[in-house]
PDB file of C-alpha atoms in Angstrom:
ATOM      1  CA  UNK A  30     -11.223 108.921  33.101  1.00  0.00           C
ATOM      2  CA  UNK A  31     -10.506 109.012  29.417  1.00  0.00           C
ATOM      3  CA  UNK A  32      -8.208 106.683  27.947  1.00  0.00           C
ATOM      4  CA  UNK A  33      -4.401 107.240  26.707  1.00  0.00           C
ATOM      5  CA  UNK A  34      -4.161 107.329  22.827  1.00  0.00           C
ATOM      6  CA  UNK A  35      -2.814 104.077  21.774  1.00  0.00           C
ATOM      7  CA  UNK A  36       1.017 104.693  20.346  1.00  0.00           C
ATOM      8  CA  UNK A  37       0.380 105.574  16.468  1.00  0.00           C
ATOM      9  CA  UNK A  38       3.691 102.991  15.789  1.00  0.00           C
ATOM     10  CA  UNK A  39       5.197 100.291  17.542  1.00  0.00           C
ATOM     11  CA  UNK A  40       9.161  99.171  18.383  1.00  0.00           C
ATOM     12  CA  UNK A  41       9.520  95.951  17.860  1.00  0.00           C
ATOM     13  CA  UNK A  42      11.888  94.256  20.373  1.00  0.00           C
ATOM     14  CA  UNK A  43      15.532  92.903  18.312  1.00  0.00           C
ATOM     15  CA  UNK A  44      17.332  89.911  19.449  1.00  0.00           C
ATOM     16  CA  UNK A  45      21.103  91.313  21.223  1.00  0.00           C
ATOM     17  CA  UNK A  46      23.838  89.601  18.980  1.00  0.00           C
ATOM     18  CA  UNK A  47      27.456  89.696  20.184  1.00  0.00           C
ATOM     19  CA  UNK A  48      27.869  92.258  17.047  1.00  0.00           C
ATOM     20  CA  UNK A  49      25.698  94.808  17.912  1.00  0.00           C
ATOM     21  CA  UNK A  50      23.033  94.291  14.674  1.00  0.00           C
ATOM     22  CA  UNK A  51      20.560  95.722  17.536  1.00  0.00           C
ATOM     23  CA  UNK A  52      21.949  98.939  17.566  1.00  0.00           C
ATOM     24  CA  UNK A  53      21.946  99.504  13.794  1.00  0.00           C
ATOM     25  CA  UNK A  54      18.542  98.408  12.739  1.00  0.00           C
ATOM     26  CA  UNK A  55      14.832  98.941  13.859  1.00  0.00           C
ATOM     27  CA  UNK A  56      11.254  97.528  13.111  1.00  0.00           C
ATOM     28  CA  UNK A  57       8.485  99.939  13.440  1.00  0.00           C
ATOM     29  CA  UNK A  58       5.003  99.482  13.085  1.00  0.00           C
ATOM     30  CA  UNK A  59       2.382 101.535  11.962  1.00  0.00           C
ATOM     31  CA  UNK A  60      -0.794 100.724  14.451  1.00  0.00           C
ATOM     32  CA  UNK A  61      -3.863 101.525  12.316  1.00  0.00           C
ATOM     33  CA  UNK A  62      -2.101 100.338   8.501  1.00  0.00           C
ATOM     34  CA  UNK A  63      -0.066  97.285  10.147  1.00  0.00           C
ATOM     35  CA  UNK A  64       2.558  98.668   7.718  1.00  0.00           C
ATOM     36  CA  UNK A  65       5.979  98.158   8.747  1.00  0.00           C
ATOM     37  CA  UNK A  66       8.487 100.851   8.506  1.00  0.00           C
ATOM     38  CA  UNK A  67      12.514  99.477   8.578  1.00  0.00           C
ATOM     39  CA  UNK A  68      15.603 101.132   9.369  1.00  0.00           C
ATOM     40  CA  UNK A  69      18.811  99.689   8.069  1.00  0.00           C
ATOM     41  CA  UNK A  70      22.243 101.797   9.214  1.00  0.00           C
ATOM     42  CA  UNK A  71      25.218  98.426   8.397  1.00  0.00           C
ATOM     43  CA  UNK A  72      27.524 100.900   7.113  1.00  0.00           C
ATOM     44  CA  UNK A  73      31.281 100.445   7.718  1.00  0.00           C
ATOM     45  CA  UNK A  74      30.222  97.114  10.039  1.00  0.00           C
ATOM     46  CA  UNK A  75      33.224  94.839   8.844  1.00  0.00           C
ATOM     47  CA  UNK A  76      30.343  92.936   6.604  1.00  0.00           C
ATOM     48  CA  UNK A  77      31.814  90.313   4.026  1.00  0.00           C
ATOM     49  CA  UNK A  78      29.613  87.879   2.761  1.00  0.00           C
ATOM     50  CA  UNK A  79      29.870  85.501   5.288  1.00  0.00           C
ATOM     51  CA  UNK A  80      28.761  87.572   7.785  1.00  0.00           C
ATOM     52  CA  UNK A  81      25.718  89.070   5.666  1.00  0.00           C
ATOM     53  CA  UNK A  82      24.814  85.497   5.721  1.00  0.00           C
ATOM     54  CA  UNK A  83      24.789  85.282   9.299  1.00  0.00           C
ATOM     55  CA  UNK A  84      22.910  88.496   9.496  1.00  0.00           C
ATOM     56  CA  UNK A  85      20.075  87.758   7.120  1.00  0.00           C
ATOM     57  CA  UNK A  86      19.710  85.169   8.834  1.00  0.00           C
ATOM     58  CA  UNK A  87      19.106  86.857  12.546  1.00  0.00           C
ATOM     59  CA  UNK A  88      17.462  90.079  10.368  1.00  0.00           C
ATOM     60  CA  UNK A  89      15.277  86.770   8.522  1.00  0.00           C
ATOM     61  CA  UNK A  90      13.959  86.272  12.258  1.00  0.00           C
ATOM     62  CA  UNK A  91      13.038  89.619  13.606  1.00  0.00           C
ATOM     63  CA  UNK A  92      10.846  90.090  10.324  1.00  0.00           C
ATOM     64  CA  UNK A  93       8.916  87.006  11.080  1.00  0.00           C
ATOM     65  CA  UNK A  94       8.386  87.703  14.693  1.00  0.00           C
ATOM     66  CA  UNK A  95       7.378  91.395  13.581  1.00  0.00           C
ATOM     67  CA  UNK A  96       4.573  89.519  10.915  1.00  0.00           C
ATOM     68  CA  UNK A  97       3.532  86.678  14.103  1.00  0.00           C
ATOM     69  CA  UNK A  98       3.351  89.997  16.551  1.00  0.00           C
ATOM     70  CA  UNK A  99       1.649  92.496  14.693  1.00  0.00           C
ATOM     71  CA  UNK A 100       0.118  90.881  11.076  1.00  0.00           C
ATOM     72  CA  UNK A 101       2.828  93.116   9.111  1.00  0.00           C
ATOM     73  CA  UNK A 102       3.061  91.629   5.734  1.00  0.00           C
ATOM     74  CA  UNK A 103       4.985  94.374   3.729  1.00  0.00           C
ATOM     75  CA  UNK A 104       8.330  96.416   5.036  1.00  0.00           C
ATOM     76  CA  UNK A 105       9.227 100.257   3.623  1.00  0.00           C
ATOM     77  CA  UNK A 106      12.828 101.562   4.332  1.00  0.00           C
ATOM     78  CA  UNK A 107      13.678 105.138   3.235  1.00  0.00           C
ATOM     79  CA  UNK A 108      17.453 103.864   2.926  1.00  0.00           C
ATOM     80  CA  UNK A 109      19.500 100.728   3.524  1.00  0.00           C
ATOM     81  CA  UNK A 110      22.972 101.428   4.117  1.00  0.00           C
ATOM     82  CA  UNK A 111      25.324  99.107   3.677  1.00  0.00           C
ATOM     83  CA  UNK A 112      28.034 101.257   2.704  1.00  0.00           C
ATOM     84  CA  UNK A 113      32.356 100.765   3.793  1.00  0.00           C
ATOM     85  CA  UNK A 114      32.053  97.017   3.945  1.00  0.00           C
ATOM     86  CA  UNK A 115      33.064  93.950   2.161  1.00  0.00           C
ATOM     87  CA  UNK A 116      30.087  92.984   0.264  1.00  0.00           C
ATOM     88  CA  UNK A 117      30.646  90.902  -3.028  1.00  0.00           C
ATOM     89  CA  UNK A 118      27.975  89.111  -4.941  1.00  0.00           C
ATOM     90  CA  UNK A 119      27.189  86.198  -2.571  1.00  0.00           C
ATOM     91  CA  UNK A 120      26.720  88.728   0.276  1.00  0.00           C
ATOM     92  CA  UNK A 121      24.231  90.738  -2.129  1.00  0.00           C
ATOM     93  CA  UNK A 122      22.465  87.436  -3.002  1.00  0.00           C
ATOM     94  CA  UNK A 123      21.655  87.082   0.333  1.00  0.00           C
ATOM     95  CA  UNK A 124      20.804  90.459   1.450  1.00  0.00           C
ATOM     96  CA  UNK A 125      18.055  90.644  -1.995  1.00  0.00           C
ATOM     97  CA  UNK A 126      16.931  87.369  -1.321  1.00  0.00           C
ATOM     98  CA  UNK A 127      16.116  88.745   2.538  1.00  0.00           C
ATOM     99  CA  UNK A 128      14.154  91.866   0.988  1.00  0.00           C
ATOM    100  CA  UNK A 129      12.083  89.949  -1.258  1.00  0.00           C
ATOM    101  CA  UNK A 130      11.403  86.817   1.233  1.00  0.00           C
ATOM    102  CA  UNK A 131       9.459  89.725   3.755  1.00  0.00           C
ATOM    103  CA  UNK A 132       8.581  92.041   1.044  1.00  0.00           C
ATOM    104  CA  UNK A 133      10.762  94.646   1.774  1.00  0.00           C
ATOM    105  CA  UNK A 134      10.779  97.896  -0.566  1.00  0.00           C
ATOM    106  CA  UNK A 135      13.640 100.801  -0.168  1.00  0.00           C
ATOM    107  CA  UNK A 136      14.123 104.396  -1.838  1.00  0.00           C
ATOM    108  CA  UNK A 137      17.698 104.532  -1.605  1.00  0.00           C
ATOM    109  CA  UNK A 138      20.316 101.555  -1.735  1.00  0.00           C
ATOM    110  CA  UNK A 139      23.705 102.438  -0.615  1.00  0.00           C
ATOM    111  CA  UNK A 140      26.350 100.759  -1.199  1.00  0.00           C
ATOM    112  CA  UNK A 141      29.357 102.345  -1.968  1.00  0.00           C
ATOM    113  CA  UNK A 142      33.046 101.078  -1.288  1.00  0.00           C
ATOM    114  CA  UNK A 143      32.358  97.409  -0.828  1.00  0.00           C
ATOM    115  CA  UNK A 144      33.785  94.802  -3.710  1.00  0.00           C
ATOM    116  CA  UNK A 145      31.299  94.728  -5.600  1.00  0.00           C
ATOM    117  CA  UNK A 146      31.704  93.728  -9.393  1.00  0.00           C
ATOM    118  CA  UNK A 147      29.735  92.656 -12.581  1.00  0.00           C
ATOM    119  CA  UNK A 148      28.448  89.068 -10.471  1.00  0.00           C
ATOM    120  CA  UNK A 149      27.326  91.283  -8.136  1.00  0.00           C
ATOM    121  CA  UNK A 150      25.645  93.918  -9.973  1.00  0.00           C
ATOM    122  CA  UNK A 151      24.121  91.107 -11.872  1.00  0.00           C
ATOM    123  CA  UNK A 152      22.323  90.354  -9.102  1.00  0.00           C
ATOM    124  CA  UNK A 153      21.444  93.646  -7.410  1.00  0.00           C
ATOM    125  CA  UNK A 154      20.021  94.319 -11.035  1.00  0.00           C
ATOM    126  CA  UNK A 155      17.572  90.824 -11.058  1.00  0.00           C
ATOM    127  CA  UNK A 156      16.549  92.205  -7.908  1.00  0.00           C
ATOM    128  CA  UNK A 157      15.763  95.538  -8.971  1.00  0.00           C
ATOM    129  CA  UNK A 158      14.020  94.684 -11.828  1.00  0.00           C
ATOM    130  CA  UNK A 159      11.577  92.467  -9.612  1.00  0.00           C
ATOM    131  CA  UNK A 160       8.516  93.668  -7.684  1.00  0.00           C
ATOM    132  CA  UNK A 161      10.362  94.542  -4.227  1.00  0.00           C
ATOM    133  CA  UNK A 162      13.422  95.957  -5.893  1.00  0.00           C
ATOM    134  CA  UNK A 163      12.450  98.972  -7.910  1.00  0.00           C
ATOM    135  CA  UNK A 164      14.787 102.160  -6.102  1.00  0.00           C
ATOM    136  CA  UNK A 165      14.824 105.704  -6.885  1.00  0.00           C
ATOM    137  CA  UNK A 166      18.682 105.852  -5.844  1.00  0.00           C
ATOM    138  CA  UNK A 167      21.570 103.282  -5.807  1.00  0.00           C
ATOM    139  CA  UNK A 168      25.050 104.178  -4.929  1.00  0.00           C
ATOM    140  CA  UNK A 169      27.857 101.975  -6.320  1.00  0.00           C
ATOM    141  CA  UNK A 170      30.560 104.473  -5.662  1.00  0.00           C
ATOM    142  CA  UNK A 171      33.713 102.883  -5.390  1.00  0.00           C
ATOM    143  CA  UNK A 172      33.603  99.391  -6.284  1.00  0.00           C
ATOM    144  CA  UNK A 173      34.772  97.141  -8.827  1.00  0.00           C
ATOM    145  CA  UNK A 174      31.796  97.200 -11.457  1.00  0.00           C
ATOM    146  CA  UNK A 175      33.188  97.330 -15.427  1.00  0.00           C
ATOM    147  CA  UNK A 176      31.102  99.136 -18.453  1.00  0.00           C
ATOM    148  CA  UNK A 177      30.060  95.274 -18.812  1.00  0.00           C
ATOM    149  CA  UNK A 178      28.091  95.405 -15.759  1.00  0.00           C
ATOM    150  CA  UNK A 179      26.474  99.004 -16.593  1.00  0.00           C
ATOM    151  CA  UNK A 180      24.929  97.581 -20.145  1.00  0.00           C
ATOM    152  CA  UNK A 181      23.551  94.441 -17.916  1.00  0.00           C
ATOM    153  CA  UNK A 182      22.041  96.944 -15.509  1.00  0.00           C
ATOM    154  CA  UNK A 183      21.098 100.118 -18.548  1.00  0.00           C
ATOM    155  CA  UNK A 184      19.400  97.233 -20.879  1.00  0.00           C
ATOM    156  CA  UNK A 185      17.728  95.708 -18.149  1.00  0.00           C
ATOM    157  CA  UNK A 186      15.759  98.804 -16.448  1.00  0.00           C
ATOM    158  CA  UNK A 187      15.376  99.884 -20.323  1.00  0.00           C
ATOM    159  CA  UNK A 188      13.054  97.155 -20.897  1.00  0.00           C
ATOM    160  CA  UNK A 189      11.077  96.924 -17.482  1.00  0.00           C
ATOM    161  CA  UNK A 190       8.422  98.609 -16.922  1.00  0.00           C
ATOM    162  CA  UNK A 191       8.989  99.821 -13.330  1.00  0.00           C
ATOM    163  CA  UNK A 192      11.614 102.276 -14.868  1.00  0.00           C
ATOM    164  CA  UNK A 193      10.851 105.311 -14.498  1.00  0.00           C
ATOM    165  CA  UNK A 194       9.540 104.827 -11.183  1.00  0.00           C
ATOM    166  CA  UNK A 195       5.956 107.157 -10.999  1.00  0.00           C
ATOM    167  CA  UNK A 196       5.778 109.322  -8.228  1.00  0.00           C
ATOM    168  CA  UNK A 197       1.942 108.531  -6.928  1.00  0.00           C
ATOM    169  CA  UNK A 198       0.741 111.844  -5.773  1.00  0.00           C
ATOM    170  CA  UNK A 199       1.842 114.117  -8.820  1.00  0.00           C
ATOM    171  CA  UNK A 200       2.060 111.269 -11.879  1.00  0.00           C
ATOM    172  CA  UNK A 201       5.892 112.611 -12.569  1.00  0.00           C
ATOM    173  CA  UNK A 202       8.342 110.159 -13.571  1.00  0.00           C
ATOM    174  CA  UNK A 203      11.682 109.752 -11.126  1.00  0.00           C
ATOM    175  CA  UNK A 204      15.175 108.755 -13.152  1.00  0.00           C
ATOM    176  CA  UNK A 205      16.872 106.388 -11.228  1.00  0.00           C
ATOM    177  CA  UNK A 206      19.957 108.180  -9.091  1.00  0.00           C
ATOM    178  CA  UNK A 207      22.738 105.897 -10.264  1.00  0.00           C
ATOM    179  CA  UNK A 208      26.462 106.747  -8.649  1.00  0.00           C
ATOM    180  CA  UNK A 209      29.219 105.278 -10.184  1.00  0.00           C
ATOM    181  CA  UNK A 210      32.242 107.060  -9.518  1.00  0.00           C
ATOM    182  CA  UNK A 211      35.576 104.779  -8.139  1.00  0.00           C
ATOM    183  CA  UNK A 212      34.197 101.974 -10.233  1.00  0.00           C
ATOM    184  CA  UNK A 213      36.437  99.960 -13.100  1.00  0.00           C
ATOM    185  CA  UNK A 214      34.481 102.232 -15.845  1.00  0.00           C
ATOM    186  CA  UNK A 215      36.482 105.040 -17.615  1.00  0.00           C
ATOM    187  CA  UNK A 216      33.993 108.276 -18.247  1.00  0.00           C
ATOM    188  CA  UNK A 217      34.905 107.851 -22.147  1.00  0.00           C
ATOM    189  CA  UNK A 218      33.880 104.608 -22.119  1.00  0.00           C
ATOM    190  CA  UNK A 219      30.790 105.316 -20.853  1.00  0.00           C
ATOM    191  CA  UNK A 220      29.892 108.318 -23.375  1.00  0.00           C
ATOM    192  CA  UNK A 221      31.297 105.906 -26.085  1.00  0.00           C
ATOM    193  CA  UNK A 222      28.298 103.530 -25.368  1.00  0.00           C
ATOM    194  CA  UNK A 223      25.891 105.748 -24.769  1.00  0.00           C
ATOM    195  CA  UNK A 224      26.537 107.509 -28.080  1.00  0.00           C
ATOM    196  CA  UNK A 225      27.132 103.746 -29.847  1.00  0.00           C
ATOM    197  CA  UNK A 226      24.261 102.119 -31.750  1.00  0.00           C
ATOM    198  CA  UNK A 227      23.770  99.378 -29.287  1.00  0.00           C
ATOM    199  CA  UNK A 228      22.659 101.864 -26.626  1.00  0.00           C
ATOM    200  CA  UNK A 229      20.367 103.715 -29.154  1.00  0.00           C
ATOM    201  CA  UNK A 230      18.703 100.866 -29.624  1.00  0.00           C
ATOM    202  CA  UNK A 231      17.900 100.673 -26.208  1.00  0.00           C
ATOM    203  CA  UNK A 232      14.460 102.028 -25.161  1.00  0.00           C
ATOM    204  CA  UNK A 233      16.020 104.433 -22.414  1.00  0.00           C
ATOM    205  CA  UNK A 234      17.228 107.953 -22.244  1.00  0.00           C
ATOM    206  CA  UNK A 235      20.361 108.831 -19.796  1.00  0.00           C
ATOM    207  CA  UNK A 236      21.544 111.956 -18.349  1.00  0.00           C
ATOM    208  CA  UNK A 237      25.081 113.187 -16.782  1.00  0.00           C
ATOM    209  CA  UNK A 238      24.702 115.401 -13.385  1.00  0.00           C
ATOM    210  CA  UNK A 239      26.762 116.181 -10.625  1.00  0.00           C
ATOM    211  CA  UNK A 240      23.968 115.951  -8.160  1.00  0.00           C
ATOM    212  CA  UNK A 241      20.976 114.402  -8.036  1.00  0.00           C
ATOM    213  CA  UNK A 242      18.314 116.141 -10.619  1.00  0.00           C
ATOM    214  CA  UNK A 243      15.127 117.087 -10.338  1.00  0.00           C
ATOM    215  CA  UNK A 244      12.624 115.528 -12.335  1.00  0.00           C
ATOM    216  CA  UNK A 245       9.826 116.374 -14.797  1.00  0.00           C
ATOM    217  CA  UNK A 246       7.018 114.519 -17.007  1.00  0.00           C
ATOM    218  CA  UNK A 247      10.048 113.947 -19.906  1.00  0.00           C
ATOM    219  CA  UNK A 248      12.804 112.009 -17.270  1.00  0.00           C
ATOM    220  CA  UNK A 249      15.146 110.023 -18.312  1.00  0.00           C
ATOM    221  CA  UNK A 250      14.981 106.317 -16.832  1.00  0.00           C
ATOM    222  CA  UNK A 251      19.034 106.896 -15.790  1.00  0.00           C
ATOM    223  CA  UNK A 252      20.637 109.316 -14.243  1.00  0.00           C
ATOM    224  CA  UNK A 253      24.465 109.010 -14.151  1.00  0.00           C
ATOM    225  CA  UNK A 254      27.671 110.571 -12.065  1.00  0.00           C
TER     226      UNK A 254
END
């Protein structure tokens, strides 16, 4: 009799935890590539930064048994939501420190209405600027991030050379999605600099949308709401 196909990916089994973790975030495997495909839904969890200790911590283990299980050496996570919690910049320390321990890469960070201000942006941004951190989209909506934290962030993908992220397949260049909205930053002061000599100076080009914009082979490295 022929033999069943072998499952093209693979669950890997989660420890339970008395808050549920389990039921918000899955390991796959991919059989033949041994690439590992993650799934991160922490939104609106009650997560401070004492508990996104706790939780890299347990989310620190299921990565490793994933790697001893199946040989996966590099994670990819369409988004990681961590959105309507508590996170400040400890909490973020810990959860960037996590993604670049297992090598974990992400389109789309969200994390919008947590307390997150110029500390913390500080060090999402020395995470994005390293080789697991580059993102096409990052949602900051709502927090408590000043114009002082946008120049750290602005200057610093300016002068890397992951931003613009390059699409593989076509060679087009991808602004990064950057939300803003609810932050400490008045919309003046944010055209001021832009339009001030210390931004000019700056090797990177910004645009102002409503909704995320398509892009072309003449992108800006920012794109603002």
């Amino acid at each position: 009799e022929p033999k069943e196909p072998r499952p093209s990916k693979r669950r890997v089994i989660l420890e339970e935890t008395s808050e549920g973790w389990k039921d918000c975030c899955k390991l796959d495997v991919e059989e033949h590539s041994k690439r590992g495909v993650v799934t991160i839904g922490m939104a609106n969890q009650g997560m401070d930064d004492a508990s996104a200790k706790c939780w890299c911590s347990w989310m620190s283990r299921q990565f490793s048994t994933a790697k001893k299980q199946y040989g996966v050496k590099s994670w990819h996570a369409a988004t990681l939501d961590f959105s309507g919690n508590s996170l400040g910049a400890e909490g973020l320390l810990e959860i960037c420190w996590l993604m670049r321990k297992h090598h974990v890469k992400c389109d789309e960070f969200l994390l919008a209405e947590n307390r997150i201000d110029d500390d913390g942006l500080w060090e999402l941004t020395k995470h994005m600027t390293s080789s697991e951190g580059p993102v096409r989209a990052l949602d900051l909506s709502k927090n408590e991030v000043t114009m002082m934290g946008l120049f750290w962030l602005l200057a610093s993908i300016a002068i890397h050379p992951y931003y613009p992220l390059e699409e593989p397949e076509s060679g087009r260049f991808i602004p990064l999605w950057l939300q803003l909205a609810g932050n400490r930053i008045a919309e003046q002061e944010v055209e001021e600099f832009i339009a001030s000599e210390t931004f000019q100076e700056l090797p990177c080009a910004v645009c102002f949308a409503s909704e995320q914009c398509s892009y072309d082979d003449n992108c800006s490295e920012a794109c603002l709401q």
